[in-house]
CSV table of C-alpha atoms and ligand atoms in Angstrom, one decimal:
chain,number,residue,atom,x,y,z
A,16,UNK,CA,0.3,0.8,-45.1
A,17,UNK,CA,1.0,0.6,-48.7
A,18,UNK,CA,5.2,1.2,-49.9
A,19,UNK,CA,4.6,2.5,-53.2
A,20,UNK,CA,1.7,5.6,-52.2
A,21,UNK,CA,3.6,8.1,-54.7
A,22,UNK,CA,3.8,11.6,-53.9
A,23,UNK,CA,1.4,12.7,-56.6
A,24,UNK,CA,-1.1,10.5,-55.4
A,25,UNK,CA,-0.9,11.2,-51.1
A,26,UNK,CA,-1.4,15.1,-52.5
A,27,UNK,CA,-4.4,14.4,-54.9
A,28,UNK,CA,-5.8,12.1,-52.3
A,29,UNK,CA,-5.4,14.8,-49.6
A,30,UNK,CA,-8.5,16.8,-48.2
A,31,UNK,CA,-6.3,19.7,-47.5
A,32,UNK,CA,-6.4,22.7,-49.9
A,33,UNK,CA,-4.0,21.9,-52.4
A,34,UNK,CA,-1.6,24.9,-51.4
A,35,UNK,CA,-1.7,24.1,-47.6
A,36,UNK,CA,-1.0,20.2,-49.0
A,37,UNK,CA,2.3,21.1,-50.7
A,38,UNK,CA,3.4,23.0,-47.9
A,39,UNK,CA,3.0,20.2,-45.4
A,40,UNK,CA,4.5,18.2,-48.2
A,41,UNK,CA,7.8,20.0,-49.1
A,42,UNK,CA,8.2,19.6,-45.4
A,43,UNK,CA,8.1,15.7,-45.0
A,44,UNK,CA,10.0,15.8,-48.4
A,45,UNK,CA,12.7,18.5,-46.5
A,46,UNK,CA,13.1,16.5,-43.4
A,47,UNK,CA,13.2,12.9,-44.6
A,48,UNK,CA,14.9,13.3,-47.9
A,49,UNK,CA,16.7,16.7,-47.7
A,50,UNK,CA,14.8,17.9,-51.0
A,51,UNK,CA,13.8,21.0,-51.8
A,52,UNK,CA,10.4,22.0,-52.8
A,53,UNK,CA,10.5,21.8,-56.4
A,54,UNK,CA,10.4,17.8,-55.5
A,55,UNK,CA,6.8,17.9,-55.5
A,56,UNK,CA,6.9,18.5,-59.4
A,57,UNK,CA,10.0,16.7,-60.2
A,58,UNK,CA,9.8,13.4,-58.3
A,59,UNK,CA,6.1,13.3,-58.0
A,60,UNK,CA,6.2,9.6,-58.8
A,61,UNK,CA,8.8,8.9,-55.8
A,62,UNK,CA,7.3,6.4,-53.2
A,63,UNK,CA,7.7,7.4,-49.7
A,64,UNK,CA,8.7,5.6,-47.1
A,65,UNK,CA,6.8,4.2,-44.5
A,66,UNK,CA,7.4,6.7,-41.6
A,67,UNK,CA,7.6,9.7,-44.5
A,68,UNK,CA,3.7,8.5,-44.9
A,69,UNK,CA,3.6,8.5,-41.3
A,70,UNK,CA,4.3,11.9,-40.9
A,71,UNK,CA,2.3,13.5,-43.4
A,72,UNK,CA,-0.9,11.6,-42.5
A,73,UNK,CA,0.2,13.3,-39.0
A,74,UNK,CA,0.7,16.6,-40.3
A,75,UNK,CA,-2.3,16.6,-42.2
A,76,UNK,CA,-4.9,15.0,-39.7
A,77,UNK,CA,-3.5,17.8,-37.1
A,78,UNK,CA,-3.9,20.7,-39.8
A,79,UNK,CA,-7.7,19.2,-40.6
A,80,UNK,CA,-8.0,19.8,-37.3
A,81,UNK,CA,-7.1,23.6,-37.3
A,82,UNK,CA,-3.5,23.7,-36.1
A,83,UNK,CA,-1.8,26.5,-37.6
A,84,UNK,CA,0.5,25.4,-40.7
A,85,UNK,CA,3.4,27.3,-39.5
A,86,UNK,CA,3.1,25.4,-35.9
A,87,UNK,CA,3.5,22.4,-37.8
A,88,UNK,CA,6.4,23.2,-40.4
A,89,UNK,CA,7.8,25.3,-37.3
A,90,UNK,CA,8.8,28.1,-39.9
A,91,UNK,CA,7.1,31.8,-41.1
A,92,UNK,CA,8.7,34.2,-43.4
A,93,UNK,CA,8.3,37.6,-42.2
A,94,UNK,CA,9.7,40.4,-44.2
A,95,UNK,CA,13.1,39.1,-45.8
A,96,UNK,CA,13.8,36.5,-42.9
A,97,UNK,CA,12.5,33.3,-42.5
A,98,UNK,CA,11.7,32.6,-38.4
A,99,UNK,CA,11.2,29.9,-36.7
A,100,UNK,CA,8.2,29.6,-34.3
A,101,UNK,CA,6.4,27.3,-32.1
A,102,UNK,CA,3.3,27.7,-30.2
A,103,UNK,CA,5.2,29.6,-27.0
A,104,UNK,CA,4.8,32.7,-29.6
A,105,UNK,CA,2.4,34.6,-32.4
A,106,UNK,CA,3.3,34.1,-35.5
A,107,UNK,CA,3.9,37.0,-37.3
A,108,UNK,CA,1.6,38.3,-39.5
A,109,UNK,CA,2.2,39.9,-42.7
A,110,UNK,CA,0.4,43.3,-41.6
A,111,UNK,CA,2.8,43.5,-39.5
A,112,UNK,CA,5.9,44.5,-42.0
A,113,UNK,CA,3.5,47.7,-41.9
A,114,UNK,CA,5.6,48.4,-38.9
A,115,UNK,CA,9.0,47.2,-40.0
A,116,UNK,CA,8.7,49.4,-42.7
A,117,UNK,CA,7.6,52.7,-41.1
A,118,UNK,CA,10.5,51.9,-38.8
A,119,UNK,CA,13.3,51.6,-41.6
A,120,UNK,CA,12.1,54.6,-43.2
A,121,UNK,CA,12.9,56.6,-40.3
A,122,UNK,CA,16.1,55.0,-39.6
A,123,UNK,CA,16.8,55.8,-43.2
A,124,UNK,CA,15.9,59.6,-42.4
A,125,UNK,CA,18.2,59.7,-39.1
A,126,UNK,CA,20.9,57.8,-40.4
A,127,UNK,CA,21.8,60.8,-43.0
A,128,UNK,CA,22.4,62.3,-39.6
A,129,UNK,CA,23.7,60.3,-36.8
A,130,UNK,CA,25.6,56.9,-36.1
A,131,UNK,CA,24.4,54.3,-34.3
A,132,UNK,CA,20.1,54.8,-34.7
A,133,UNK,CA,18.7,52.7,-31.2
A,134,UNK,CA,15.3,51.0,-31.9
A,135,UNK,CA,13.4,49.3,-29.1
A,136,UNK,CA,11.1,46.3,-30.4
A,137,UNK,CA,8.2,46.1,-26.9
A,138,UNK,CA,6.5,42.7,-27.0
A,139,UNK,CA,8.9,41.1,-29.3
A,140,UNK,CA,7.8,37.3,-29.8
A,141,UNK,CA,9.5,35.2,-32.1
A,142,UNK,CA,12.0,38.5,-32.8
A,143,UNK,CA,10.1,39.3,-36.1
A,144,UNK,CA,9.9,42.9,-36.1
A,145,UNK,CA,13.5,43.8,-33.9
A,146,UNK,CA,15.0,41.0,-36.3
A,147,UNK,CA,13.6,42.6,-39.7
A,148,UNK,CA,14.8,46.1,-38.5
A,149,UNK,CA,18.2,44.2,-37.9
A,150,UNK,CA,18.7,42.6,-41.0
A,151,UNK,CA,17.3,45.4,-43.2
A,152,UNK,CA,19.7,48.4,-41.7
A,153,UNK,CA,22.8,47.0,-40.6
A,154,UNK,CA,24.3,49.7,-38.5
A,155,UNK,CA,21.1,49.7,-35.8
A,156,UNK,CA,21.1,48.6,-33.0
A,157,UNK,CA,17.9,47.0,-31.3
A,158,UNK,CA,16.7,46.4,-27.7
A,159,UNK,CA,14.0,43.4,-27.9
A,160,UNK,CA,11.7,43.0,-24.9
A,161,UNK,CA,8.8,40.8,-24.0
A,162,UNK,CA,7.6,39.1,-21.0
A,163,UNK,CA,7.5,35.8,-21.6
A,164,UNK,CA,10.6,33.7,-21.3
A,165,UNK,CA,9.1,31.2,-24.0
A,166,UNK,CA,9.1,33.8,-26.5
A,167,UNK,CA,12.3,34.9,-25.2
A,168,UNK,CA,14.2,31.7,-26.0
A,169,UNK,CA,12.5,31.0,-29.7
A,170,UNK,CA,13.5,34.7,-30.3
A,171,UNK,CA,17.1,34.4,-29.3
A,172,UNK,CA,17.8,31.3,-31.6
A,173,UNK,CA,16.5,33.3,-34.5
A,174,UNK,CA,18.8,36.1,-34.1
A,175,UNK,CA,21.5,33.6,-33.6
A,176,UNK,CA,20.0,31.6,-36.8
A,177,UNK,CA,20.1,35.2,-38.8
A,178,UNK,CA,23.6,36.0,-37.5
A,179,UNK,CA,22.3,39.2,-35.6
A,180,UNK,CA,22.5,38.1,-31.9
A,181,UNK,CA,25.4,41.1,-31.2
A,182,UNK,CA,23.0,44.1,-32.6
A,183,UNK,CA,20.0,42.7,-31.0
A,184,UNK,CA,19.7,42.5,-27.6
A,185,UNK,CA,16.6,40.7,-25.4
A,186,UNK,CA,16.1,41.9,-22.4
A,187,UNK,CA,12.4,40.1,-20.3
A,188,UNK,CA,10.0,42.0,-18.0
A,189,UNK,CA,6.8,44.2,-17.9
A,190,UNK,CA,7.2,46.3,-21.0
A,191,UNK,CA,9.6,49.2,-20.5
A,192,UNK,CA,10.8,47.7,-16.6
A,193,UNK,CA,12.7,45.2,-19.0
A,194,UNK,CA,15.1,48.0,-19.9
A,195,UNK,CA,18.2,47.9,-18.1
A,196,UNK,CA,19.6,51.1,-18.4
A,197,UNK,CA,17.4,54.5,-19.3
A,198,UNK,CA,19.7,55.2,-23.0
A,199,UNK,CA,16.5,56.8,-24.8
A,200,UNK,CA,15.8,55.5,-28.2
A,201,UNK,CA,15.5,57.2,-31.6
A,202,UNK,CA,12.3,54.5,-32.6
A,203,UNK,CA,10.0,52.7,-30.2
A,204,UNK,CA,8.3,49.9,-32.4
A,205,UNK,CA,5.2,47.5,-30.8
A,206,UNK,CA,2.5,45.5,-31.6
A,207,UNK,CA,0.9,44.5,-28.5
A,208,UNK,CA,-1.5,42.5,-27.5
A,209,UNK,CA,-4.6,44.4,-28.9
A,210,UNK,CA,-7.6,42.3,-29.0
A,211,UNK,CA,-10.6,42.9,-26.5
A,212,UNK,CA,-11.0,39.3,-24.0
A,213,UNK,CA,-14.3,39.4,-25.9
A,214,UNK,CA,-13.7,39.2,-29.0
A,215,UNK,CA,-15.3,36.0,-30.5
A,216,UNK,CA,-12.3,36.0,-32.7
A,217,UNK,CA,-10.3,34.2,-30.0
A,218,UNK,CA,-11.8,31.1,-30.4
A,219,UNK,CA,-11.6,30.9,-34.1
A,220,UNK,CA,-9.0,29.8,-36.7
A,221,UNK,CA,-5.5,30.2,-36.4
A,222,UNK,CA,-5.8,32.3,-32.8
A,223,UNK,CA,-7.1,29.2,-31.0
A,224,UNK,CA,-3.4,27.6,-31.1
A,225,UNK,CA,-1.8,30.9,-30.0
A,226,UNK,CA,-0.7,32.4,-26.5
A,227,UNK,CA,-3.2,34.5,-25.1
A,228,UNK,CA,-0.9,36.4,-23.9
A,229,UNK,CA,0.3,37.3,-27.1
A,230,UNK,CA,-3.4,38.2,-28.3
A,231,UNK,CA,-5.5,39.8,-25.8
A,232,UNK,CA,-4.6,42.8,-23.1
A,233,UNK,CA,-7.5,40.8,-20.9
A,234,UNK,CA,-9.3,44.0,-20.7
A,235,UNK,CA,-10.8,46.3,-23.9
A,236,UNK,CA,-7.6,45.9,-26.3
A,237,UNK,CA,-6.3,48.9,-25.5
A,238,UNK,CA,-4.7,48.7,-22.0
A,239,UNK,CA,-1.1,47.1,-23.3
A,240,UNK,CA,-1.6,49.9,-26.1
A,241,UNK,CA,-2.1,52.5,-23.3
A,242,UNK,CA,1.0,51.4,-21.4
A,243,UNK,CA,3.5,51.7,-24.1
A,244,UNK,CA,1.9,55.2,-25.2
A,245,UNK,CA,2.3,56.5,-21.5
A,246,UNK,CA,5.6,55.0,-20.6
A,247,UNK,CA,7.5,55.9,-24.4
A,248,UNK,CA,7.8,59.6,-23.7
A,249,UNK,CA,10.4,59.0,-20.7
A,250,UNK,CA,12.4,56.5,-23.1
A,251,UNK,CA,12.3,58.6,-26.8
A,252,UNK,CA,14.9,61.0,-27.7
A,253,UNK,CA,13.8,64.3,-28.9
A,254,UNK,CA,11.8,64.0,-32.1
A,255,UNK,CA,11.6,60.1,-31.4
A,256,UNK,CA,9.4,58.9,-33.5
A,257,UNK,CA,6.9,55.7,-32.1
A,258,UNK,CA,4.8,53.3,-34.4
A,259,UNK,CA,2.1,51.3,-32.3
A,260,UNK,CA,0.5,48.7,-34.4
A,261,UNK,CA,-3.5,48.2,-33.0
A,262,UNK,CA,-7.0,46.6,-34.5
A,263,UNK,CA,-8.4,48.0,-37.6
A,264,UNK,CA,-10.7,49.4,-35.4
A,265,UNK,CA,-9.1,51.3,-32.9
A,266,UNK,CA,-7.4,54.2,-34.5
A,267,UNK,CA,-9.6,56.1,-33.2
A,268,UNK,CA,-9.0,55.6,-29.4
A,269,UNK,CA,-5.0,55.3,-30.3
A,270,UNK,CA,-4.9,58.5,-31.6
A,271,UNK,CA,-6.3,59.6,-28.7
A,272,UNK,CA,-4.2,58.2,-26.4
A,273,UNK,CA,-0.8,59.7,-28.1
A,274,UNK,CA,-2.6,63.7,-28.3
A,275,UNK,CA,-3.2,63.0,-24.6
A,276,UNK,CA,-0.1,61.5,-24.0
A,277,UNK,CA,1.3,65.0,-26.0
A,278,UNK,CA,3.0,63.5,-28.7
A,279,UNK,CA,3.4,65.3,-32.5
A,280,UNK,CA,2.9,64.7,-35.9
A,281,UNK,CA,0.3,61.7,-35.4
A,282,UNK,CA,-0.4,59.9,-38.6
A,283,UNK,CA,-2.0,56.7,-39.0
A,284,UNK,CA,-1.1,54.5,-41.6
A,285,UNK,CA,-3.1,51.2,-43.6
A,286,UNK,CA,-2.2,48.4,-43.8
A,287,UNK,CA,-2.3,46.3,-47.6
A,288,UNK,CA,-5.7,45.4,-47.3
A,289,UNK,CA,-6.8,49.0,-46.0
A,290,UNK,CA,-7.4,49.3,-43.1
A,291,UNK,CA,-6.0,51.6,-40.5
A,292,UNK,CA,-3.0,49.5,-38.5
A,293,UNK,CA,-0.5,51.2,-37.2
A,294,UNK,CA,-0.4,55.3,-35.2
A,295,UNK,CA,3.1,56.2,-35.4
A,296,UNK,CA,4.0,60.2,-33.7
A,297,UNK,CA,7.2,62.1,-32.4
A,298,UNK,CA,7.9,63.6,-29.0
B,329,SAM,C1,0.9,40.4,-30.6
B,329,SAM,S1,2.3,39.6,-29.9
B,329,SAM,C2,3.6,40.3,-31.0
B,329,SAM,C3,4.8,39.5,-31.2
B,329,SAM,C4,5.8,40.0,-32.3
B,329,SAM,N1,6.2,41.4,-32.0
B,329,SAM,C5,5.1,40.0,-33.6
B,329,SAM,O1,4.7,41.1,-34.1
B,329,SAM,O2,5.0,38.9,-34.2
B,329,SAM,C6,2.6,40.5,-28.4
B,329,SAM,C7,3.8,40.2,-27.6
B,329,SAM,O3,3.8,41.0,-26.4
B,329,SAM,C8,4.1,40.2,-25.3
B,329,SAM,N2,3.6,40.8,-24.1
B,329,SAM,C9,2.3,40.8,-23.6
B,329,SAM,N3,2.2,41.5,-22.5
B,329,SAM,C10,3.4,42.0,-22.2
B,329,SAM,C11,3.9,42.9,-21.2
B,329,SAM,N4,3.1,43.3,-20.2
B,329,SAM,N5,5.2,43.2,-21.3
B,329,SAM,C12,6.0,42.8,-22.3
B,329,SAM,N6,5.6,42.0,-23.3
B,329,SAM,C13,4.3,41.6,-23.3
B,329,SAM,C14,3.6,38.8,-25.6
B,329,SAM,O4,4.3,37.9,-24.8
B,329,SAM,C15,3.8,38.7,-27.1
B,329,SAM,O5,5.0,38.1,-27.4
């Protein structure tokens, strides 16, 4: 292996897209040299080492064949954190700030009234949406649940990473059973597990390298949905307001679920690229 492959040329040479090529690249050049990613302009005639080459061919043979880009950097902004995640949890997805933000404009409403707004964060993965709701209103607290343990663990080190491991709290079990005490909450926030077990998406892109656990209810996408909707009553404080985030196709059936489960003031809300994402209703 040659000493004097430069930068410019591993990216040109590269069968990546270009974008997905600098990111794997600003990582090597992170890791190995401690530069930042404007190296890829300003040094782009710096010759890498031998095991710098090493890794990149790595990451980019394992990225050619479909691993998912934050898997391999081990990183995903979400809202105005940066998380780190590995393949024991999703990784968050940008229609998911949908959620974070229907959740801080109602902490923004309650807090003109009362101290000390409780959200609960069901199904919380890497931590993104209880950690974005931490970070963006500093005087909430948050209850973070989820069932797996994996998730539990990558979720913890990000809220120590953020600083915000004494207003978040994880707690593991089958949704609301992982509550310890019965303090009702102001907000309920989820996005569960939501897509049918046959859904053909599940064996395509990005999906193929995540838990399926964290993707599929194993029944008709709506069961986990169903769950939360049923259980939130007993755990919302009058005029508690929940935000359930679902498949663009399911509106429908969510809306359903919350008039039968006699909620308020259902409204369903789009996501950026239009489509219907999240119910949200009050007790
Ligand atoms: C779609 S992922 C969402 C992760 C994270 N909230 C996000 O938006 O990136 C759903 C999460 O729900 C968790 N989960 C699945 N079934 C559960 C259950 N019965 N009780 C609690 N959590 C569950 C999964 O482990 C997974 O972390």
């Amino acid at each position: 292996m040659s000493r004097d492959l430069t930068l410019r040329s591993l990216l040109s040479g590269s069968a990546l897209p270009p974008s997905e090529a600098r990111l794997l690249m600003s990582h090597v050049l992170e890791q190995r040299y401690q530069l930042p990613r404007s190296a890829l302009l300003s040094r782009d005639e710096m010759a890498l080492s031998r095991e710098a080459i090493f890794q990149w061919q790595e990451l980019q043979s394992k990225r050619l064949a479909g691993e998912p880009i934050a898997y391999l950097i081990g990183k995903r902004g979400f809202h105005n954190i940066e998380l780190e995640v590995a393949p024991g949890v999703l990784i968050p997805r940008p229609e998911t700030e949908l959620l974070v933000e229907i959740g801080l404009r109602e902490i923004q409403r309650i807090e003109q009234e009362v101290v000390g707004v409780q959200v609960l964060d069901l199904g919380t993965g890497s931590g993104a949406i209880a950690l974005a709701i931490a970070h963006a209103a500093p005087n909430v607290m948050v209850r973070a649940t989820d069932q797996s343990s994996e998730a539990l663990v990558i979720a913890k080190g990000n809220a120590q990473n953020l600083g915000l491991q004494s207003r978040v709290q994880f707690t593991q079990g089958n949704w609301y059973e992982a509550l310890i005490d019965k303090t009702p909450f102001d907000v309920i926030l989820s996005n569960p597990p939501y897509i049918a077990s046959q859904d053909p998406h599940l064996g395509q892109g990005d999906l193929r390298f995540e838990p399926i656990s964290a993707l599929t209810d194993h029944g008709n996408g709506l069961s986990c949905i169903e769950d939360i909707v049923q259980g939130a009553l007993a755990h919302l404080k009058p005029m508690g307001l929940i935000a359930v985030e679902h498949g663009f196709d399911q509106s429908d059936p969510v809306v359903s679920l919350m008039k039968t489960a006699g909620f308020c003031d259902i409204q369903i809300h789009q996501d950026l690229a239009g489509h219907n994402r999240v119910v949200s209703a009050r007790k």
